[in-house]
Coordinates of C-alpha atoms (C1' of nucleotides) in Angstrom, one line a residue:
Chain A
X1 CA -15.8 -24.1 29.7
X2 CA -18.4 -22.0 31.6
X3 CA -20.7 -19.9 29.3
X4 CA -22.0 -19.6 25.5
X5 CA -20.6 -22.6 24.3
X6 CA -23.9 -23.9 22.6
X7 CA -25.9 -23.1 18.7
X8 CA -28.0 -19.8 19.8
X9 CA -24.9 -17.6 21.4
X10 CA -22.1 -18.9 18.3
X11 CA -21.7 -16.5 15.5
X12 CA -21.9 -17.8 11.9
X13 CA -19.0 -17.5 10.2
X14 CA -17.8 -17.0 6.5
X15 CA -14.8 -15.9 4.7
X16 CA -15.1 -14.0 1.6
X17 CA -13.2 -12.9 -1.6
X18 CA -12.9 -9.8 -3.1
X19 CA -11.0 -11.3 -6.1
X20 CA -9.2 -8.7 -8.8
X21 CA -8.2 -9.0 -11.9
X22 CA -7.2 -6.8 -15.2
X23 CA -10.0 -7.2 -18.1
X24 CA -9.1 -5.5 -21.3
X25 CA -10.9 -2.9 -20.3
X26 CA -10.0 -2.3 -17.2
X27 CA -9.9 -3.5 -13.2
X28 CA -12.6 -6.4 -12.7
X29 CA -14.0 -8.0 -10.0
X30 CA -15.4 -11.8 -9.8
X31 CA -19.3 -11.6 -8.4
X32 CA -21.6 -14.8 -8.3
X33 CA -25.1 -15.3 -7.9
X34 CA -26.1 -16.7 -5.3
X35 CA -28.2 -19.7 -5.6
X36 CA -29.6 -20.2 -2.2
X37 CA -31.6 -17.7 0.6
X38 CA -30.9 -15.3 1.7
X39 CA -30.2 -12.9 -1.5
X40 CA -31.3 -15.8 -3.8
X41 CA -30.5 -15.1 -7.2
X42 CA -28.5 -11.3 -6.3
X43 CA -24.9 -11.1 -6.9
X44 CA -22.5 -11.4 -4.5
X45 CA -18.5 -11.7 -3.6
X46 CA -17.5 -15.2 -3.9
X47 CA -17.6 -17.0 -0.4
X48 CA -18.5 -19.6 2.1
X49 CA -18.6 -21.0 5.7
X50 CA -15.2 -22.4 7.2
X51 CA -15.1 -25.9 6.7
X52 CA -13.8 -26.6 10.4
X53 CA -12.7 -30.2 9.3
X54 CA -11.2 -29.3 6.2
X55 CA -9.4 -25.7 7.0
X56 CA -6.8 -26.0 8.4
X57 CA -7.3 -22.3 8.8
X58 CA -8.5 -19.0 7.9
X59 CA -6.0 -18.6 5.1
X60 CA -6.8 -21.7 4.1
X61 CA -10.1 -21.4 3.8
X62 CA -9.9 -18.2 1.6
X63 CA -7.3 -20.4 -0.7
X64 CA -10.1 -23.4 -1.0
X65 CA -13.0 -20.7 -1.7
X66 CA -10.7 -19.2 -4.6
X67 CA -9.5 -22.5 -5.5
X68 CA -13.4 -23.3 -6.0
X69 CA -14.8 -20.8 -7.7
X70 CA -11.8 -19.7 -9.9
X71 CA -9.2 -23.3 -9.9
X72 CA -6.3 -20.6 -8.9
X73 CA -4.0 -21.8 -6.4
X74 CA -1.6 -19.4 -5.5
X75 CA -2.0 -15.6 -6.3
X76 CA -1.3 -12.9 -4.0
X77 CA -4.1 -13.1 -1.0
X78 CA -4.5 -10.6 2.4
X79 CA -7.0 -9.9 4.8
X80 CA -8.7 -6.8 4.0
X81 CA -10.8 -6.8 7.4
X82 CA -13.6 -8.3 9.2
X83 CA -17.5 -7.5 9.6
X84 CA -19.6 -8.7 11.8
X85 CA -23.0 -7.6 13.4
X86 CA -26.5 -8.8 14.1
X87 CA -27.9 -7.3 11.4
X88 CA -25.9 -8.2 8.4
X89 CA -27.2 -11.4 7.6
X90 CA -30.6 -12.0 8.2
X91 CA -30.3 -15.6 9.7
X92 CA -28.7 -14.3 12.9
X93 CA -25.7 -13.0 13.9
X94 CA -22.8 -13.3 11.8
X95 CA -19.2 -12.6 10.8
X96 CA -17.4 -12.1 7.3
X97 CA -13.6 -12.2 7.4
X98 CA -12.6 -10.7 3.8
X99 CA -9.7 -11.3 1.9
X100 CA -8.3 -9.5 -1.5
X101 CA -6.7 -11.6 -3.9
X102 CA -5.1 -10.5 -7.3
X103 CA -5.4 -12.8 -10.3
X104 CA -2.5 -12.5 -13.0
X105 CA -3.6 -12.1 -16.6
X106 CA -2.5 -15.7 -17.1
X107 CA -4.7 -17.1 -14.3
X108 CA -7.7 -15.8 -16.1
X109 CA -6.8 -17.1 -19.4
X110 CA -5.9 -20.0 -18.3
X111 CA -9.0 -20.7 -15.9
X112 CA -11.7 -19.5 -18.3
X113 CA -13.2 -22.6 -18.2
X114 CA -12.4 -24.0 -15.0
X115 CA -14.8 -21.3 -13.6
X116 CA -17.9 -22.5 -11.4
X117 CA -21.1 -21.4 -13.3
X118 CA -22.8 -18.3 -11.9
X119 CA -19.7 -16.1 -11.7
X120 CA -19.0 -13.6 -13.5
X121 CA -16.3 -10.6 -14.1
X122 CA -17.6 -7.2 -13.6
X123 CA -15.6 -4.2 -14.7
X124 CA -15.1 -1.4 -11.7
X125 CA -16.6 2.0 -11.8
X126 CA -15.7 4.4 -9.4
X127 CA -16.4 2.5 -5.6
X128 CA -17.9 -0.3 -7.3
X129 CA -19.9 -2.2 -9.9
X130 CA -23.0 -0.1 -10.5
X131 CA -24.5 -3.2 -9.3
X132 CA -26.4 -3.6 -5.8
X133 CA -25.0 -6.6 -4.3
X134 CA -26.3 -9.0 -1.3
X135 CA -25.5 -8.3 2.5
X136 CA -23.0 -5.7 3.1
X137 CA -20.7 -6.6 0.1
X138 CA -20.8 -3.2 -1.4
X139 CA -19.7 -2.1 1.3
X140 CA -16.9 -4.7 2.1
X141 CA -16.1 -4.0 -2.0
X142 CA -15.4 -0.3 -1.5
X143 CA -13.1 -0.9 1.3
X144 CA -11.5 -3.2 -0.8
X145 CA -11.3 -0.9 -3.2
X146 CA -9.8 1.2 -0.9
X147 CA -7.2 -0.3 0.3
X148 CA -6.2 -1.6 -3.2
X149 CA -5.8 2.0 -4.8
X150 CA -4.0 3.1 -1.4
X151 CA -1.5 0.5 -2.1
X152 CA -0.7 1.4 -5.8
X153 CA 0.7 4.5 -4.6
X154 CA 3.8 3.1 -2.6
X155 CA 3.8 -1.1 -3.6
X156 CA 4.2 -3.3 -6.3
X157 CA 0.5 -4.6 -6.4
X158 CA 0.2 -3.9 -9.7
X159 CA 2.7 -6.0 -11.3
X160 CA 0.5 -9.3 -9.6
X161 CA -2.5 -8.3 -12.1
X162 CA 0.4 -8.2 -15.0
X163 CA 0.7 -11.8 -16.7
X164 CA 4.3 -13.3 -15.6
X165 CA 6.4 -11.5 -18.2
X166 CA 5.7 -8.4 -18.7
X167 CA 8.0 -5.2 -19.8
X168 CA 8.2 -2.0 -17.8
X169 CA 6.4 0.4 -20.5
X170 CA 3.3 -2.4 -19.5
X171 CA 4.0 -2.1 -15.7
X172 CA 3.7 1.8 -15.9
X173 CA 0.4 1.7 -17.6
X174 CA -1.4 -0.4 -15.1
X175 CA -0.1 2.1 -12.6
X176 CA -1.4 5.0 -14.5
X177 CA -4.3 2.9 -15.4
X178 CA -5.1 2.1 -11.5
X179 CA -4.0 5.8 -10.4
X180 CA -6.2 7.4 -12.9
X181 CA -2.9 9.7 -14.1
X182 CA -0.1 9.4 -15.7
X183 CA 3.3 9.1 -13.8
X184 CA 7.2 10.2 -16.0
X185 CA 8.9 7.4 -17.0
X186 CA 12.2 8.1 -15.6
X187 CA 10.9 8.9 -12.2
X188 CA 8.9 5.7 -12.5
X189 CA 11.3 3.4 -13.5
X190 CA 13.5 4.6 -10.2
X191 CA 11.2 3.8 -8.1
X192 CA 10.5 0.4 -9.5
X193 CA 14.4 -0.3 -9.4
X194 CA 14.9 0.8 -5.6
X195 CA 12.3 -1.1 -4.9
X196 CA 13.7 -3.8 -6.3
X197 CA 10.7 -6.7 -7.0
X198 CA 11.8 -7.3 -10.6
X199 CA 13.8 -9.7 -12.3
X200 CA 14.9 -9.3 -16.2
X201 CA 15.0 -12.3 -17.9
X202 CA 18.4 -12.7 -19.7
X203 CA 18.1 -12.3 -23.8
X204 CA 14.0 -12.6 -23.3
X205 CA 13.4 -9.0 -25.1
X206 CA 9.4 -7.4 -26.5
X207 CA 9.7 -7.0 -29.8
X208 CA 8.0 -4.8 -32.2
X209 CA 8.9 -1.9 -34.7
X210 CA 11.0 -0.2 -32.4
X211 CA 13.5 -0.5 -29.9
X212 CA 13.3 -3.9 -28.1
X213 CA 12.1 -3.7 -24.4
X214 CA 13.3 -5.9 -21.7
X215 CA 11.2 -8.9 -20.5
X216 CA 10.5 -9.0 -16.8
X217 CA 9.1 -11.4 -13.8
X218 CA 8.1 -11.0 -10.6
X219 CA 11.1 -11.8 -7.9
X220 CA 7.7 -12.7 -5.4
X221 CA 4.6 -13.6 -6.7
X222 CA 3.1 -13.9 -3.3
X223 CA 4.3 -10.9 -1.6
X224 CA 4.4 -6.9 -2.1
X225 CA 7.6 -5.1 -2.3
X226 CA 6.6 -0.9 -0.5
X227 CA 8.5 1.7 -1.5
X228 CA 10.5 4.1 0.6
X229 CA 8.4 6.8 -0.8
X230 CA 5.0 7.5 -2.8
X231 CA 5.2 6.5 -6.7
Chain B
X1 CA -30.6 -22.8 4.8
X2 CA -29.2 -26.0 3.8
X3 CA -25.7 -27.2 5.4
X4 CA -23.2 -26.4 8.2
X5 CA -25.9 -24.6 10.5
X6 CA -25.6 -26.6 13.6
X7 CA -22.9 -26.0 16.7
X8 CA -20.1 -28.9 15.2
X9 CA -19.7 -27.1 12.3
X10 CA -19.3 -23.6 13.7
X11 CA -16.1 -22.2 14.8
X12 CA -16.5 -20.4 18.0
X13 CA -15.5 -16.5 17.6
X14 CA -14.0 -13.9 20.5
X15 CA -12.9 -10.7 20.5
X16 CA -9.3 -9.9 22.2
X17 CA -7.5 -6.6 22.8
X18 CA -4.5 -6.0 22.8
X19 CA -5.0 -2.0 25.1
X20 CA -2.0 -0.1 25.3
X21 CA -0.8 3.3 27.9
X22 CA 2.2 5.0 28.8
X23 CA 3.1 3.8 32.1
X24 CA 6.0 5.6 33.5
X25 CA 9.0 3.8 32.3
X26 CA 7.6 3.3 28.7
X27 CA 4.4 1.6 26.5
X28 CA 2.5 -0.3 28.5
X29 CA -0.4 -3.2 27.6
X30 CA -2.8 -4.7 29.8
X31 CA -2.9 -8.3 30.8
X32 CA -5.4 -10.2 32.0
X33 CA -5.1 -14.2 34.1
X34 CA -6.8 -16.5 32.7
X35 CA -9.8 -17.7 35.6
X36 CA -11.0 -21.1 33.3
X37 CA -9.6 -23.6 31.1
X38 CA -8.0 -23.6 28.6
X39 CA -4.5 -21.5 30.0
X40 CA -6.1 -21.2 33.3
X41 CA -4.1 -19.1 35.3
X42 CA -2.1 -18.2 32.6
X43 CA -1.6 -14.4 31.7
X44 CA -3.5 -13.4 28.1
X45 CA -4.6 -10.4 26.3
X46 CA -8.1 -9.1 27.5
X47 CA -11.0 -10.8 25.3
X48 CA -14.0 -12.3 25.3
X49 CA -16.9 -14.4 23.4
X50 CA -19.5 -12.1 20.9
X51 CA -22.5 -11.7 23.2
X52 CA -25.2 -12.1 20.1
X53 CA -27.9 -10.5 22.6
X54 CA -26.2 -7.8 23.6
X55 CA -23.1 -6.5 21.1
X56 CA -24.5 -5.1 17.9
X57 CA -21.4 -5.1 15.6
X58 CA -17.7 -6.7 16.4
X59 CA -16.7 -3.3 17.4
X60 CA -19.4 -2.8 19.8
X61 CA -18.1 -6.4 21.7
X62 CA -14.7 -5.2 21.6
X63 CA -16.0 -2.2 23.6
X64 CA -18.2 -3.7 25.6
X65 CA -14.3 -5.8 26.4
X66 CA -13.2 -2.7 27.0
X67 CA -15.1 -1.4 29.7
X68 CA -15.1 -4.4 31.5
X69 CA -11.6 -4.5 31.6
X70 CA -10.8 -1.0 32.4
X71 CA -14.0 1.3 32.6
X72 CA -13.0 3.6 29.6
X73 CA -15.9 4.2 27.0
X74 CA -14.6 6.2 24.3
X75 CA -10.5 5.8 23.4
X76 CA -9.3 5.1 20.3
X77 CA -10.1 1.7 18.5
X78 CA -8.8 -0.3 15.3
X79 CA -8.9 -3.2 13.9
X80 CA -5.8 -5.1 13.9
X81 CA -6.4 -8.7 12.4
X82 CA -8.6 -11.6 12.4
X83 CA -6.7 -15.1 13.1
X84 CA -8.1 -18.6 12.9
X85 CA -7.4 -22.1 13.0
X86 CA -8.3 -25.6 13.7
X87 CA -5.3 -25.4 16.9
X88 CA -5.0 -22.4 18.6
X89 CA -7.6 -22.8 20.8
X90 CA -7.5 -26.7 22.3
X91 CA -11.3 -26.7 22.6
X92 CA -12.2 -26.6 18.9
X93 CA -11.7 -24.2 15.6
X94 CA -11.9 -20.8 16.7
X95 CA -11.9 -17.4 15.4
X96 CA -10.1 -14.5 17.0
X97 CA -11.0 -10.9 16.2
X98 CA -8.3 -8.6 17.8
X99 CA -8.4 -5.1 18.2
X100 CA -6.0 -2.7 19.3
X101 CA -7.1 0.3 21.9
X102 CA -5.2 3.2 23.0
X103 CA -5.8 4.8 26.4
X104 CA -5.1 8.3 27.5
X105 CA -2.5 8.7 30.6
X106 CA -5.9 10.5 32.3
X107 CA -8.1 7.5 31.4
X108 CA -5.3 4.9 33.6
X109 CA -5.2 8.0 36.4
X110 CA -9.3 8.3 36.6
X111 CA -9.9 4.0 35.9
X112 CA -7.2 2.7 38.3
X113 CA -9.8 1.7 40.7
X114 CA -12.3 0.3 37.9
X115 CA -10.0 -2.1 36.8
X116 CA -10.9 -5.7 36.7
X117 CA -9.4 -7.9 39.4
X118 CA -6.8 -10.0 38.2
X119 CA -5.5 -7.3 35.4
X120 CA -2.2 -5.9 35.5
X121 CA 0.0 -3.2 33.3
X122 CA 3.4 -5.2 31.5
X123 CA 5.7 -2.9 29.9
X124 CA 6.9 -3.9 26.6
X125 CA 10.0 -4.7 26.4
X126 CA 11.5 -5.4 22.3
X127 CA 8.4 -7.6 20.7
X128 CA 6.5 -8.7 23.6
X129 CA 6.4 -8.6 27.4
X130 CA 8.9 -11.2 28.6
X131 CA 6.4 -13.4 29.3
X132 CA 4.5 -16.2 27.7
X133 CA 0.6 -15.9 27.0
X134 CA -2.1 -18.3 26.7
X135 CA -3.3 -19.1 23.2
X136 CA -1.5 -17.9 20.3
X137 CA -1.6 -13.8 22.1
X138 CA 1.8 -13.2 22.0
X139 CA 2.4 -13.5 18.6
X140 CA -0.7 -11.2 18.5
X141 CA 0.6 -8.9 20.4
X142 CA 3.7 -9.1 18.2
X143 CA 1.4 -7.9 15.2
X144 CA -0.2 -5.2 17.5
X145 CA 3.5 -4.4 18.5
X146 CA 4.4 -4.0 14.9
X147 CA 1.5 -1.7 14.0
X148 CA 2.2 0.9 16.4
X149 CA 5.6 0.9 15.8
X150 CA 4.8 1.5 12.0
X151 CA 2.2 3.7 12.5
X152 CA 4.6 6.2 14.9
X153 CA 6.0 7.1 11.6
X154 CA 3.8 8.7 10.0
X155 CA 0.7 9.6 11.9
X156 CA -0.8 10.7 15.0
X157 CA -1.0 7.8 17.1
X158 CA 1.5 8.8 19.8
X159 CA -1.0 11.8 20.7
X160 CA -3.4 9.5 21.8
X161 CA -1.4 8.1 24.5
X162 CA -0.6 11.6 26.3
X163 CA -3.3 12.9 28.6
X164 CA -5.2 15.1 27.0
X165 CA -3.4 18.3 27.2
X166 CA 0.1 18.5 26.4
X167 CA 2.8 20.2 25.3
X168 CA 4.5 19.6 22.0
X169 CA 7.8 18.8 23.4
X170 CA 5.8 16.2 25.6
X171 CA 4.3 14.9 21.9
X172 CA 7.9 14.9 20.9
X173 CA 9.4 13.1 23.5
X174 CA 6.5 10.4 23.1
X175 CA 7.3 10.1 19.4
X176 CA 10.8 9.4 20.3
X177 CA 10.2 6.9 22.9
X178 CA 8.1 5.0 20.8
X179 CA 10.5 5.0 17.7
X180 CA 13.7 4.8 20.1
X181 CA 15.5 8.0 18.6
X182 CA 15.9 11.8 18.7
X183 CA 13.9 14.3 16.2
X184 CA 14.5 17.1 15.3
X185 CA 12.7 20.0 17.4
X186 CA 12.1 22.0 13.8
X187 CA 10.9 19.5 11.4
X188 CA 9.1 17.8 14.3
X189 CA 6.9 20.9 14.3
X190 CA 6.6 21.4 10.9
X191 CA 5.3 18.0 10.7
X192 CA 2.6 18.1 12.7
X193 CA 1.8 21.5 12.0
X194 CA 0.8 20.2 8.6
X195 CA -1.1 17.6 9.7
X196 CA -2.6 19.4 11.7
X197 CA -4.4 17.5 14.4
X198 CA -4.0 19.8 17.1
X199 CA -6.1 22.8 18.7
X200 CA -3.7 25.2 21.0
X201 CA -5.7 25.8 24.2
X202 CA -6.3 29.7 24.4
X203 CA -4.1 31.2 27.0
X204 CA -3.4 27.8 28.8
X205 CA 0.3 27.7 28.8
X206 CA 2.7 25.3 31.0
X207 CA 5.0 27.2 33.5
X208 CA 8.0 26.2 34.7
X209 CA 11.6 27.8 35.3
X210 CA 11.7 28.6 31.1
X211 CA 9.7 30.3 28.5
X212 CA 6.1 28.8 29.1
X213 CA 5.1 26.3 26.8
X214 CA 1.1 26.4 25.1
X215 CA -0.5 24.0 25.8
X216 CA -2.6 21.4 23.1
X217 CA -5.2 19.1 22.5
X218 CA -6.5 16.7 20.2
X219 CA -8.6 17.7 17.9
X220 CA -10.2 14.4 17.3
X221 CA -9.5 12.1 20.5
X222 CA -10.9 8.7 18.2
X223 CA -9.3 9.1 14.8
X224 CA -5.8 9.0 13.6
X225 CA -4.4 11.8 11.6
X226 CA -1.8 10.8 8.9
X227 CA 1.5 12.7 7.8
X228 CA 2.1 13.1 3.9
X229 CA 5.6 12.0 4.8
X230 CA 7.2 9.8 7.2
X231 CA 8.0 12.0 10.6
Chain C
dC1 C1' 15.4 7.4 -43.6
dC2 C1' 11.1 7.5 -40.8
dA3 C1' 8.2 6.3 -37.1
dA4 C1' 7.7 4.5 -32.8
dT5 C1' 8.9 3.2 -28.4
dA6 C1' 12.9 1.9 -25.0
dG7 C1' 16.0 3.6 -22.0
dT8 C1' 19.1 7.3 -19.9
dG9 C1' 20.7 11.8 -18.8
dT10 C1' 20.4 16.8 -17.2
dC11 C1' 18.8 20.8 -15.1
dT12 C1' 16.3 23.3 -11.6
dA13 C1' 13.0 24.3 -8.1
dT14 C1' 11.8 22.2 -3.9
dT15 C1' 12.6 20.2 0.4
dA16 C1' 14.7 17.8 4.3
dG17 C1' 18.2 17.8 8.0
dA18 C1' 21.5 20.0 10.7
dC19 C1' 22.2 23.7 13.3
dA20 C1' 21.9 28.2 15.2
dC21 C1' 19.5 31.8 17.0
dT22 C1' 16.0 34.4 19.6
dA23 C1' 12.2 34.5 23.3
dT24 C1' 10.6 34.2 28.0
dA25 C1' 9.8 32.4 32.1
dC26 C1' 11.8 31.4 37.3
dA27 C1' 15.5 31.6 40.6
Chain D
dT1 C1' 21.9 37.8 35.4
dG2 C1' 22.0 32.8 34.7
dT3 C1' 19.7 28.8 33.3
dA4 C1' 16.5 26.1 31.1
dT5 C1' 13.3 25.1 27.7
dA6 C1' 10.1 27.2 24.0
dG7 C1' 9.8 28.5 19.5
dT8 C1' 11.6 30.2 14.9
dG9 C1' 15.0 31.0 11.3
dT10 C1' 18.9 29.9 8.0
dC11 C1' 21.9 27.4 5.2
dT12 C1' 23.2 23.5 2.4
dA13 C1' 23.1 19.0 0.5
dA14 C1' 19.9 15.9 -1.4
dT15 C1' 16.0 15.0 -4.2
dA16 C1' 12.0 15.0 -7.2
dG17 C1' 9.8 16.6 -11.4
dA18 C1' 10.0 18.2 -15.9
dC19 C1' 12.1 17.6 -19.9
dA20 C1' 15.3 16.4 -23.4
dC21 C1' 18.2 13.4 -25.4
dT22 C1' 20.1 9.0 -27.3
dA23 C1' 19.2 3.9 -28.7
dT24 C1' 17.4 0.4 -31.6
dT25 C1' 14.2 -1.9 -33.9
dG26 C1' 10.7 -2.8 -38.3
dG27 C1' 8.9 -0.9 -42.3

DNA sequence: CCAATAGTGTCTATTAGACACTATACA
DNA sequence: TGTATAGTGTCTAATAGACACTATTGG
């Protein structure tokens, strides 16, 4: 234990959320606004240093922040990627280590209330929020972004924005809805059975003035299924 | 300013590489032994603490690592993952950027010299190096192990391990190497003729006892080109 | 029966994979 | 002329994309 082991020559260190969800008018993201310097009273992504005696890790720590600011406990969560650079915060040098998570519908219904105070859903418009936001988070939000429209393209990502049930004719539009175009539905519902991240549920059948549609779920709520091949 | 600003509640943070070359008998990565405690004497992947006086940004530290280690200033560099807990390191909570390098055949021929003291080439053999590293490395170099791997199948990453000119049957037999079986000469070609990340070399053929074979670069030695398909 | 959406089938233009062929050097 | 590897062409089986068709409900 030779070197740089005291305040001055440590990093600070956060872990931050990029947390997605489907608003009725489209994708949303949950900003606060941040109560404290620096950025004091701009909006932000959801956040906040590693507890070191309460995370267990970094995973962890990204669960308790989500658990925090939207009482969610177990949605679909990855890393997205890590910042870090003298500049970013303006207390010294520090590090963000970002995660993505995707609410379902029924997480935000549910939750409504169980929200902390200053946060807030903001619809997305092209590579953000038409919003400037504090630190780098812009930035981190358009990579998020990023990675989140790459993935539509060959996952099932967008069945963990879906409430539980849901029928395929749903499931297509959020892709379509996501991919900004609009996809056949017989090449579509091949690649969602190759794939093979749905479950029917027996006799459970959408019903309206028209042919009944098939009820779905999730096989994994907590992973994403790729396909071979692009949607 | 209010909470969690002094050194007990402050993980510590390094950056660790996980640097990889063609050695003769296959893919290569670069260990280091471990001087100090923790693991002393142990083997480990090349790292080292965020100097916050001298590295501007996480990837200028893991550069910095970089030329330490092996005296090469501009290969290519990503991002592979950030891992943290309250247990992998024994002296406290600790955050572990690691990144994963690629070095040219001419970088290992010119550096050889350069190279740090107690550093040493390991082939890889299946998910690791037959060995076992200090902190939790090898299962990091398992994750840098399965990003390559993934990545030979649909983009340029094998280029970046030849020296820098080659011929495209020397980019093919890389390619195989790495995925561990035979391509097809034609659709090989067409391949990366459509991604097109290579510049022929004007009249710079290689001659041997058969039709001589022109000779390629890289156009872009620190990006990564990407195939529409898988190769 | 009509309207509306669910779900499946069919046809064709495109493409991938296997394989063969031609080209051009040195010995 | 033989041998070895470079580089290109061809054929076919598989597939994707467009589109049409059938199914089943409520009104």
């Amino acid at each position: 234990m030779t070197t740089h082991d005291n305040d001055a020559f440590r990093p600070i260190a956060t872990v931050d959320l990029a947390i997605f969800s489907l608003s009725p008018t489209g994708l949303s993201v949950l900003l606060v606004r941040r109560a404290n310097a620096p950025f004091s009273g701009e909006w932000a992504l959801p956040g906040g240093w590693i507890h070191v005696d309460e995370d267990a890790n970094l995973e962890a720590a990204a669960r308790r922040v989500l658990k925090e600011k939207t009482g969610v406990e177990t949605p679909y969560l990855e890393q997205l990627q890590t910042t870090g650079s003298r500049t970013r915060d303006p207390r010294g040098w520090s590090i963000s280590i970002v995660y993505i998570a995707l609410l379902s519908a029924d997480d935000i219904a549910e939750r409504q209330d169980a929200m902390a105070g200053e946060a807030e859903w903001r619809l997305i418009e092209g590579e953000g929020v038409g919003l400037s936001l504090a630190f780098d988070h812009a930035s981190l939000l358009k990579e998020a972004l990023g990675r989140i429209r790459s993935k539509v393209e060959y996952s099932s990502l967008p069945g963990h924005l879906l409430p539980a049930r849901f029928t395929l004719s749903e499931l297509q539009s959020v892709y379509e809805h996501l991919l900004g175009r609009k996809l056949d539905k017989s090449a579509f519902r091949k690649r969602v059975a190759e794939a093979d991240f749905l479950k029917p549920i027996e006799g459970e059948m959408r019903r309206a003035s028209n042919r009944p549609a098939q009820v779905f779920r999730l096989k994994d709520t907590r992973t994403l299924a790729l396909f071979d091949r692009t949607i």
